[in-house]
Amino acid sequence: MTTYYVNDNPQNTPSKEHEVHTAGCSWLSLATNKSYLGEFSSCKEAVAAAKRKYSSVDGCKHCSPACHTR
Ligand SMILES: [Zn+2]
């Protein structure tokens, strides 16, 4: 299981997605505001959890490339 967080600040892109990161991602450490999502076996579950909070969500291309779609 991996611990996931979502960036509370949207990306500076037209789709304004909130990126999902693993706890150890160096990009997560750059996020000034983040929310704990929980422990999941895959980034897909973490993205689903983040979508309960934000409608526009994407996986980080560095730590969750399987869920990076934009
Ligand atoms: Zn990341």
mmCIF file of N, CA and C and ligand atoms in Angstrom:
data_model
loop_
_atom_site.group_PDB
_atom_site.id
_atom_site.type_symbol
_atom_site.label_atom_id
_atom_site.label_comp_id
_atom_site.label_asym_id
_atom_site.label_seq_id
_atom_site.Cartn_x
_atom_site.Cartn_y
_atom_site.Cartn_z
ATOM 1 N N MET A 1 0.844 -1.192 0.000
ATOM 2 C CA MET A 1 0.000 0.000 0.000
ATOM 3 C C MET A 1 0.883 1.248 0.000
ATOM 4 N N THR A 2 0.378 2.260 -0.672
ATOM 5 C CA THR A 2 1.133 3.512 -0.777
ATOM 6 C C THR A 2 0.269 4.653 -0.257
ATOM 7 N N THR A 3 0.903 5.591 0.412
ATOM 8 C CA THR A 3 0.196 6.770 0.915
ATOM 9 C C THR A 3 0.126 7.827 -0.183
ATOM 10 N N TYR A 4 -1.069 8.355 -0.378
ATOM 11 C CA TYR A 4 -1.266 9.360 -1.434
ATOM 12 C C TYR A 4 -1.802 10.669 -0.863
ATOM 13 N N TYR A 5 -1.416 11.747 -1.548
ATOM 14 C CA TYR A 5 -1.897 13.092 -1.219
ATOM 15 C C TYR A 5 -2.387 13.748 -2.502
ATOM 16 N N VAL A 6 -3.265 14.739 -2.366
ATOM 17 C CA VAL A 6 -3.668 15.545 -3.518
ATOM 18 C C VAL A 6 -3.263 16.995 -3.240
ATOM 19 N N ASN A 7 -2.752 17.627 -4.287
ATOM 20 C CA ASN A 7 -2.366 19.031 -4.186
ATOM 21 C C ASN A 7 -3.643 19.880 -4.145
ATOM 22 N N ASP A 8 -3.792 20.691 -3.102
ATOM 23 C CA ASP A 8 -4.995 21.532 -2.981
ATOM 24 C C ASP A 8 -4.956 22.729 -3.921
ATOM 25 N N ASN A 9 -3.785 23.023 -4.435
ATOM 26 C CA ASN A 9 -3.667 24.115 -5.410
ATOM 27 C C ASN A 9 -3.705 23.516 -6.806
ATOM 28 N N PRO A 10 -4.606 23.980 -7.666
ATOM 29 C CA PRO A 10 -4.690 23.422 -9.019
ATOM 30 C C PRO A 10 -3.475 23.795 -9.858
ATOM 31 N N GLN A 11 -3.238 22.973 -10.867
ATOM 32 C CA GLN A 11 -2.177 23.267 -11.826
ATOM 33 C C GLN A 11 -2.527 24.536 -12.593
ATOM 34 N N ASN A 12 -1.498 25.223 -13.042
ATOM 35 C CA ASN A 12 -1.701 26.448 -13.821
ATOM 36 C C ASN A 12 -1.910 26.087 -15.296
ATOM 37 N N THR A 13 -2.995 25.364 -15.543
ATOM 38 C CA THR A 13 -3.343 24.913 -16.890
ATOM 39 C C THR A 13 -4.829 25.191 -17.096
ATOM 40 N N PRO A 14 -5.291 25.176 -18.361
ATOM 41 C CA PRO A 14 -6.728 25.439 -18.603
ATOM 42 C C PRO A 14 -7.649 24.465 -17.872
ATOM 43 N N SER A 15 -7.224 23.209 -17.725
ATOM 44 C CA SER A 15 -8.096 22.229 -17.064
ATOM 45 C C SER A 15 -8.012 22.313 -15.546
ATOM 46 N N LYS A 16 -7.032 23.084 -15.017
ATOM 47 C CA LYS A 16 -6.937 23.324 -13.566
ATOM 48 C C LYS A 16 -7.037 22.037 -12.748
ATOM 49 N N GLU A 17 -6.283 21.013 -13.176
ATOM 50 C CA GLU A 17 -6.378 19.759 -12.438
ATOM 51 C C GLU A 17 -5.560 19.794 -11.140
ATOM 52 N N HIS A 18 -6.020 18.989 -10.192
ATOM 53 C CA HIS A 18 -5.326 18.816 -8.927
ATOM 54 C C HIS A 18 -4.520 17.529 -9.035
ATOM 55 N N GLU A 19 -3.235 17.602 -8.844
ATOM 56 C CA GLU A 19 -2.382 16.438 -9.032
ATOM 57 C C GLU A 19 -2.336 15.550 -7.798
ATOM 58 N N VAL A 20 -2.356 14.238 -8.066
ATOM 59 C CA VAL A 20 -2.255 13.229 -7.009
ATOM 60 C C VAL A 20 -0.801 12.757 -6.936
ATOM 61 N N HIS A 21 -0.249 12.718 -5.710
ATOM 62 C CA HIS A 21 1.143 12.320 -5.499
ATOM 63 C C HIS A 21 1.251 11.242 -4.435
ATOM 64 N N THR A 22 2.330 10.456 -4.526
ATOM 65 C CA THR A 22 2.661 9.557 -3.427
ATOM 66 C C THR A 22 3.358 10.381 -2.336
ATOM 67 N N ALA A 23 3.379 9.831 -1.121
ATOM 68 C CA ALA A 23 3.942 10.574 0.011
ATOM 69 C C ALA A 23 5.410 10.916 -0.217
ATOM 70 N N GLY A 24 6.143 10.080 -0.962
ATOM 71 C CA GLY A 24 7.569 10.304 -1.124
ATOM 72 C C GLY A 24 7.950 11.137 -2.334
ATOM 73 N N CYS A 25 6.980 11.621 -3.086
ATOM 74 C CA CYS A 25 7.280 12.358 -4.320
ATOM 75 C C CYS A 25 7.921 13.712 -4.017
ATOM 76 N N SER A 26 9.000 14.016 -4.727
ATOM 77 C CA SER A 26 9.670 15.302 -4.485
ATOM 78 C C SER A 26 8.801 16.471 -4.927
ATOM 79 N N TRP A 27 7.895 16.229 -5.872
ATOM 80 C CA TRP A 27 6.995 17.310 -6.306
ATOM 81 C C TRP A 27 5.950 17.608 -5.237
ATOM 82 N N LEU A 28 5.601 16.596 -4.438
ATOM 83 C CA LEU A 28 4.655 16.837 -3.350
ATOM 84 C C LEU A 28 5.260 17.808 -2.335
ATOM 85 N N SER A 29 6.562 17.701 -2.117
ATOM 86 C CA SER A 29 7.204 18.588 -1.135
ATOM 87 C C SER A 29 7.159 20.047 -1.588
ATOM 88 N N LEU A 30 6.939 20.270 -2.876
ATOM 89 C CA LEU A 30 6.837 21.633 -3.396
ATOM 90 C C LEU A 30 5.422 22.196 -3.255
ATOM 91 N N ALA A 31 4.458 21.328 -2.957
ATOM 92 C CA ALA A 31 3.072 21.774 -2.829
ATOM 93 C C ALA A 31 2.887 22.477 -1.485
ATOM 94 N N THR A 32 2.365 23.682 -1.514
ATOM 95 C CA THR A 32 2.204 24.430 -0.266
ATOM 96 C C THR A 32 0.961 23.982 0.500
ATOM 97 N N ASN A 33 -0.039 23.489 -0.219
ATOM 98 C CA ASN A 33 -1.254 22.998 0.419
ATOM 99 C C ASN A 33 -1.592 21.637 -0.159
ATOM 100 N N LYS A 34 -1.716 20.658 0.720
ATOM 101 C CA LYS A 34 -2.039 19.310 0.260
ATOM 102 C C LYS A 34 -2.969 18.627 1.244
ATOM 103 N N SER A 35 -3.745 17.661 0.726
ATOM 104 C CA SER A 35 -4.665 16.914 1.566
ATOM 105 C C SER A 35 -4.324 15.433 1.521
ATOM 106 N N TYR A 36 -4.350 14.796 2.692
ATOM 107 C CA TYR A 36 -4.111 13.357 2.791
ATOM 108 C C TYR A 36 -5.305 12.616 2.197
ATOM 109 N N LEU A 37 -5.030 11.688 1.286
ATOM 110 C CA LEU A 37 -6.116 10.907 0.672
ATOM 111 C C LEU A 37 -6.289 9.568 1.360
ATOM 112 N N GLY A 38 -5.178 8.908 1.680
ATOM 113 C CA GLY A 38 -5.244 7.604 2.320
ATOM 114 C C GLY A 38 -4.209 6.661 1.745
ATOM 115 N N GLU A 39 -4.347 5.386 2.118
ATOM 116 C CA GLU A 39 -3.433 4.348 1.647
ATOM 117 C C GLU A 39 -4.154 3.556 0.570
ATOM 118 N N PHE A 40 -3.512 3.440 -0.592
ATOM 119 C CA PHE A 40 -4.138 2.735 -1.710
ATOM 120 C C PHE A 40 -3.126 1.813 -2.377
ATOM 121 N N SER A 41 -3.655 0.796 -3.061
ATOM 122 C CA SER A 41 -2.772 -0.144 -3.746
ATOM 123 C C SER A 41 -2.420 0.338 -5.143
ATOM 124 N N SER A 42 -3.146 1.338 -5.653
ATOM 125 C CA SER A 42 -2.810 1.859 -6.974
ATOM 126 C C SER A 42 -3.185 3.332 -7.052
ATOM 127 N N CYS A 43 -2.576 4.021 -8.004
ATOM 128 C CA CYS A 43 -2.872 5.437 -8.163
ATOM 129 C C CYS A 43 -4.311 5.631 -8.646
ATOM 130 N N LYS A 44 -4.867 4.630 -9.336
ATOM 131 C CA LYS A 44 -6.250 4.767 -9.814
ATOM 132 C C LYS A 44 -7.222 4.931 -8.653
ATOM 133 N N GLU A 45 -6.993 4.176 -7.575
ATOM 134 C CA GLU A 45 -7.860 4.316 -6.402
ATOM 135 C C GLU A 45 -7.663 5.677 -5.752
ATOM 136 N N ALA A 46 -6.418 6.144 -5.758
ATOM 137 C CA ALA A 46 -6.132 7.459 -5.160
ATOM 138 C C ALA A 46 -6.800 8.568 -5.967
ATOM 139 N N VAL A 47 -6.761 8.446 -7.285
ATOM 140 C CA VAL A 47 -7.409 9.444 -8.139
ATOM 141 C C VAL A 47 -8.924 9.435 -7.897
ATOM 142 N N ALA A 48 -9.496 8.239 -7.747
ATOM 143 C CA ALA A 48 -10.935 8.146 -7.473
ATOM 144 C C ALA A 48 -11.283 8.836 -6.159
ATOM 145 N N ALA A 49 -10.421 8.670 -5.161
ATOM 146 C CA ALA A 49 -10.655 9.321 -3.863
ATOM 147 C C ALA A 49 -10.537 10.839 -4.006
ATOM 148 N N ALA A 50 -9.564 11.281 -4.781
ATOM 149 C CA ALA A 50 -9.367 12.724 -4.966
ATOM 150 C C ALA A 50 -10.542 13.348 -5.707
ATOM 151 N N LYS A 51 -11.191 12.548 -6.573
ATOM 152 C CA LYS A 51 -12.325 13.065 -7.341
ATOM 153 C C LYS A 51 -13.562 13.299 -6.482
ATOM 154 N N ARG A 52 -13.553 12.744 -5.256
ATOM 155 C CA ARG A 52 -14.653 13.062 -4.339
ATOM 156 C C ARG A 52 -14.494 14.486 -3.805
ATOM 157 N N LYS A 53 -13.275 15.022 -3.902
ATOM 158 C CA LYS A 53 -12.987 16.360 -3.401
ATOM 159 C C LYS A 53 -12.906 17.372 -4.545
ATOM 160 N N TYR A 54 -12.276 16.971 -5.637
ATOM 161 C CA TYR A 54 -12.096 17.862 -6.791
ATOM 162 C C TYR A 54 -12.572 17.153 -8.059
ATOM 163 N N SER A 55 -13.221 17.905 -8.961
ATOM 164 C CA SER A 55 -13.718 17.279 -10.195
ATOM 165 C C SER A 55 -12.600 17.084 -11.211
ATOM 166 N N SER A 56 -11.598 17.950 -11.181
ATOM 167 C CA SER A 56 -10.499 17.843 -12.136
ATOM 168 C C SER A 56 -9.261 17.322 -11.419
ATOM 169 N N VAL A 57 -8.905 16.063 -11.691
ATOM 170 C CA VAL A 57 -7.810 15.391 -10.985
ATOM 171 C C VAL A 57 -6.944 14.669 -12.004
ATOM 172 N N ASP A 58 -5.631 14.647 -11.742
ATOM 173 C CA ASP A 58 -4.731 13.908 -12.610
ATOM 174 C C ASP A 58 -3.589 13.359 -11.763
ATOM 175 N N GLY A 59 -3.028 12.238 -12.208
ATOM 176 C CA GLY A 59 -1.879 11.682 -11.511
ATOM 177 C C GLY A 59 -0.611 12.426 -11.888
ATOM 178 N N CYS A 60 0.286 12.550 -10.939
ATOM 179 C CA CYS A 60 1.582 13.185 -11.184
ATOM 180 C C CYS A 60 2.370 12.340 -12.183
ATOM 181 N N LYS A 61 2.983 12.988 -13.173
ATOM 182 C CA LYS A 61 3.685 12.201 -14.184
ATOM 183 C C LYS A 61 4.980 11.603 -13.654
ATOM 184 N N HIS A 62 5.460 12.101 -12.517
ATOM 185 C CA HIS A 62 6.707 11.594 -11.959
ATOM 186 C C HIS A 62 6.481 10.386 -11.046
ATOM 187 N N CYS A 63 5.511 10.485 -10.136
ATOM 188 C CA CYS A 63 5.318 9.396 -9.171
ATOM 189 C C CYS A 63 4.152 8.481 -9.540
ATOM 190 N N SER A 64 3.225 8.955 -10.386
ATOM 191 C CA SER A 64 2.054 8.153 -10.751
ATOM 192 C C SER A 64 1.834 8.209 -12.262
ATOM 193 N N PRO A 65 2.836 7.802 -13.031
ATOM 194 C CA PRO A 65 2.733 7.928 -14.502
ATOM 195 C C PRO A 65 1.558 7.140 -15.087
ATOM 196 N N ALA A 66 1.166 6.048 -14.422
ATOM 197 C CA ALA A 66 0.049 5.251 -14.941
ATOM 198 C C ALA A 66 -1.261 6.033 -14.883
ATOM 199 N N CYS A 67 -1.315 7.058 -14.042
ATOM 200 C CA CYS A 67 -2.540 7.838 -13.885
ATOM 201 C C CYS A 67 -2.385 9.250 -14.466
ATOM 202 N N HIS A 68 -1.258 9.485 -15.131
ATOM 203 C CA HIS A 68 -1.042 10.799 -15.718
ATOM 204 C C HIS A 68 -1.673 10.810 -17.112
ATOM 205 N N THR A 69 -2.688 11.623 -17.279
ATOM 206 C CA THR A 69 -3.424 11.626 -18.552
ATOM 207 C C THR A 69 -3.364 12.963 -19.262
ATOM 208 N N ARG A 70 -2.868 14.025 -18.579
ATOM 209 C CA ARG A 70 -2.866 15.320 -19.246
ATOM 210 C C ARG A 70 -1.440 15.805 -19.474
HETATM 211 ZN ZN ZN B 1 4.257 13.194 -7.721
#
